[in-house]
Amino acid sequence: MAHHDPIGQLITPSSALAQLNERSRDIFRQIVENYLATGEPVGSRNISRLISMPLSPASVRNVMSDLEQLGLIYAPHTSAGRLPTELGLRFFVDALMQLGDLTEPERQSIEAQLKSVGAAQSVEAALSEALTRLSGLTRAAAVVLTAKSNVRLKHIEFVRLEPEQALVVLVAEDGQVENRVLQLQPGVPTSALTEASNFLNARIRGRTLAEARVELEAAMTQSRNELDQLTQKVIAAGIASWSGGGGDERQLIVRGHANLLEDLHAMEDLERVRLLFDDLEAKKGVIDLLGRAERADGVRIFIGSENKLFSLSGSSTVIAPYRDAAGQIVGVLGVIGPTRLNYARVIPMVDYAARIVSQLIGK
């Protein structure tokens, strides 16, 4: 086999593939697939029994040495078997892996459950169900990021709680209800709350939060003579309260944490999962990560330290965007789990779930 110089930088799948003959690819594939199935290193003796062409353990070790120089595998302990590096996993996913396909029963199950929920309840309930299905099928934690500002509005109501406090109740067309406490200026009569509700409801139905805010600000300018000052202030405070002020408020839903506790092999695995739980609790970081997928079509895969958020826990993320009726990306969903995710199975599942959710939202 030709000599390979050690690589000090990331290699591209095409350049690495050109350096691997069929025997090397077979051995590398066995190392990766064993890792994805068991999480354990595999030695030359076992590989010599698994590969299609007859090779002695010594010959296998020579090939493994070349793969190690390429940065595709490493030995976790002296005289141990080999595991794929993060670079090796990326190379495998991009260049060697053959994607599986969902079985017809799996497709029907996902579609039937999501559509039944979507028809009867809110989009949020459908997203939650999608995550439950994804986490169950992939045995990983499932996540979804959705922008609250994308819901279409149906009704708003101001309900007085205290002399200087009211509850703003916002109802969306998909059934979501959001309540926020609003501080009132002294002396606001109940009639001002009623007038503010009527003014808003005449203008918000069918609009997103962002659209409603623009519309209402223009309407407020035109209607200043019709509305008294207290009512104007209630309306302005209500707009600021339920639009989130910045218009980019995100909601993160996570399901299936417990799946990450299955199949732990050592204390290092337990520590890795603990770190991942900590990462998931830091929602801002997860939101930023998932937000990156909104700028690209199709499924995106982050392996280990490719994603700085999960680099300590050695976790992978497979995510895909979903769209509204106008074809605009309005959120992302996917799974987060160990780097030994069954990528060939997980990728088509995430893609299919995202497409079904897009169909539900697009109706």
XYZ file of C-alpha atoms in Angstrom, residues 49-183:
135
model
C -12.614 -12.266 10.491
C -15.159 -9.638 9.399
C -13.760 -8.274 6.141
C -14.686 -9.770 2.777
C -11.130 -10.426 1.574
C -8.786 -12.793 3.451
C -6.128 -10.866 5.394
C -3.954 -11.783 8.347
C -4.185 -9.715 11.576
C -0.660 -8.411 10.796
C -1.773 -7.127 7.378
C -4.832 -5.540 8.956
C -2.587 -3.781 11.485
C -0.507 -2.316 8.641
C -3.645 -0.891 7.023
C -4.831 0.438 10.387
C -1.497 2.213 10.771
C -2.077 3.962 7.440
C -5.606 4.930 8.469
C -4.211 6.307 11.710
C -1.708 8.456 9.800
C -4.600 9.839 7.773
C -6.255 10.896 11.018
C -9.277 8.660 10.433
C -8.842 6.302 13.426
C -7.011 6.249 16.766
C -6.137 3.892 19.614
C -7.893 4.921 22.862
C -5.415 2.839 24.918
C -2.055 1.172 24.333
C -2.479 -2.173 22.531
C -6.231 -1.550 22.290
C -8.327 -1.779 19.170
C -9.156 1.272 17.094
C -11.978 3.806 17.087
C -12.868 6.375 14.414
C -11.867 9.982 15.067
C -14.385 12.780 14.553
C -12.682 13.385 11.210
C -13.125 9.695 10.419
C -16.814 9.843 11.264
C -17.238 12.908 9.060
C -15.436 11.152 6.213
C -17.592 8.046 6.671
C -20.842 10.047 6.676
C -19.874 12.172 3.657
C -18.129 9.606 1.462
C -18.794 5.993 2.433
C -22.124 5.712 4.204
C -25.131 4.422 2.321
C -28.281 6.059 3.628
C -30.987 3.683 4.710
C -34.616 4.336 3.945
C -37.647 4.312 6.167
C -39.834 1.272 5.898
C -43.382 1.831 4.716
C -44.784 1.016 8.198
C -42.396 3.610 9.723
C -43.496 6.245 7.223
C -47.169 5.494 7.781
C -46.740 5.512 11.558
C -44.972 8.892 11.615
C -47.368 10.437 9.105
C -50.556 9.099 10.721
C -49.600 10.156 14.236
C -48.434 13.620 13.259
C -51.402 14.326 11.007
C -53.933 13.162 13.579
C -52.404 15.477 16.170
C -52.019 18.338 13.719
C -55.645 18.144 12.626
C -57.047 18.068 16.147
C -54.709 20.340 18.081
C -52.069 23.026 17.664
C -48.894 23.073 15.601
C -46.994 23.025 18.882
C -48.723 19.742 19.785
C -47.784 18.322 16.365
C -44.167 19.385 16.872
C -44.129 17.786 20.316
C -45.509 14.570 18.837
C -42.907 14.683 16.065
C -40.183 14.891 18.695
C -41.643 12.032 20.703
C -41.701 9.859 17.567
C -38.172 10.899 16.550
C -36.672 10.286 19.985
C -38.372 6.893 20.181
C -37.197 5.782 16.742
C -33.630 7.099 17.052
C -33.082 6.468 20.795
C -31.658 9.994 21.092
C -32.917 13.322 22.411
C -35.112 15.121 19.893
C -35.240 18.916 19.636
C -37.263 21.512 17.780
C -36.727 25.240 17.471
C -39.681 27.342 16.414
C -40.163 31.086 16.158
C -43.199 32.233 18.132
C -43.467 35.224 15.824
C -44.578 32.898 12.993
C -47.921 31.912 14.506
C -51.011 33.478 12.940
C -53.176 35.394 15.373
C -56.862 34.939 16.087
C -57.793 36.960 19.169
C -56.413 39.132 21.977
C -57.993 40.023 25.298
C -56.992 42.273 28.209
C -58.200 40.989 31.598
C -57.732 43.186 34.673
C -55.995 41.417 37.565
C -55.192 44.339 39.878
C -55.814 48.102 39.653
C -52.443 48.486 37.911
C -52.049 45.042 36.376
C -53.736 43.181 33.506
C -53.369 39.793 31.836
C -52.842 39.862 28.082
C -54.320 36.686 26.551
C -53.203 35.990 22.996
C -54.889 33.193 21.007
C -53.354 31.902 17.759
C -55.209 30.320 14.836
C -53.541 26.966 15.540
C -54.937 26.925 19.094
C -51.872 28.111 20.994
C -52.677 30.386 23.915
C -50.110 32.715 25.476
C -50.643 34.769 28.615
C -48.516 37.689 29.770
C -48.858 40.013 32.726
C -48.937 43.692 31.745
C -48.261 46.590 34.138
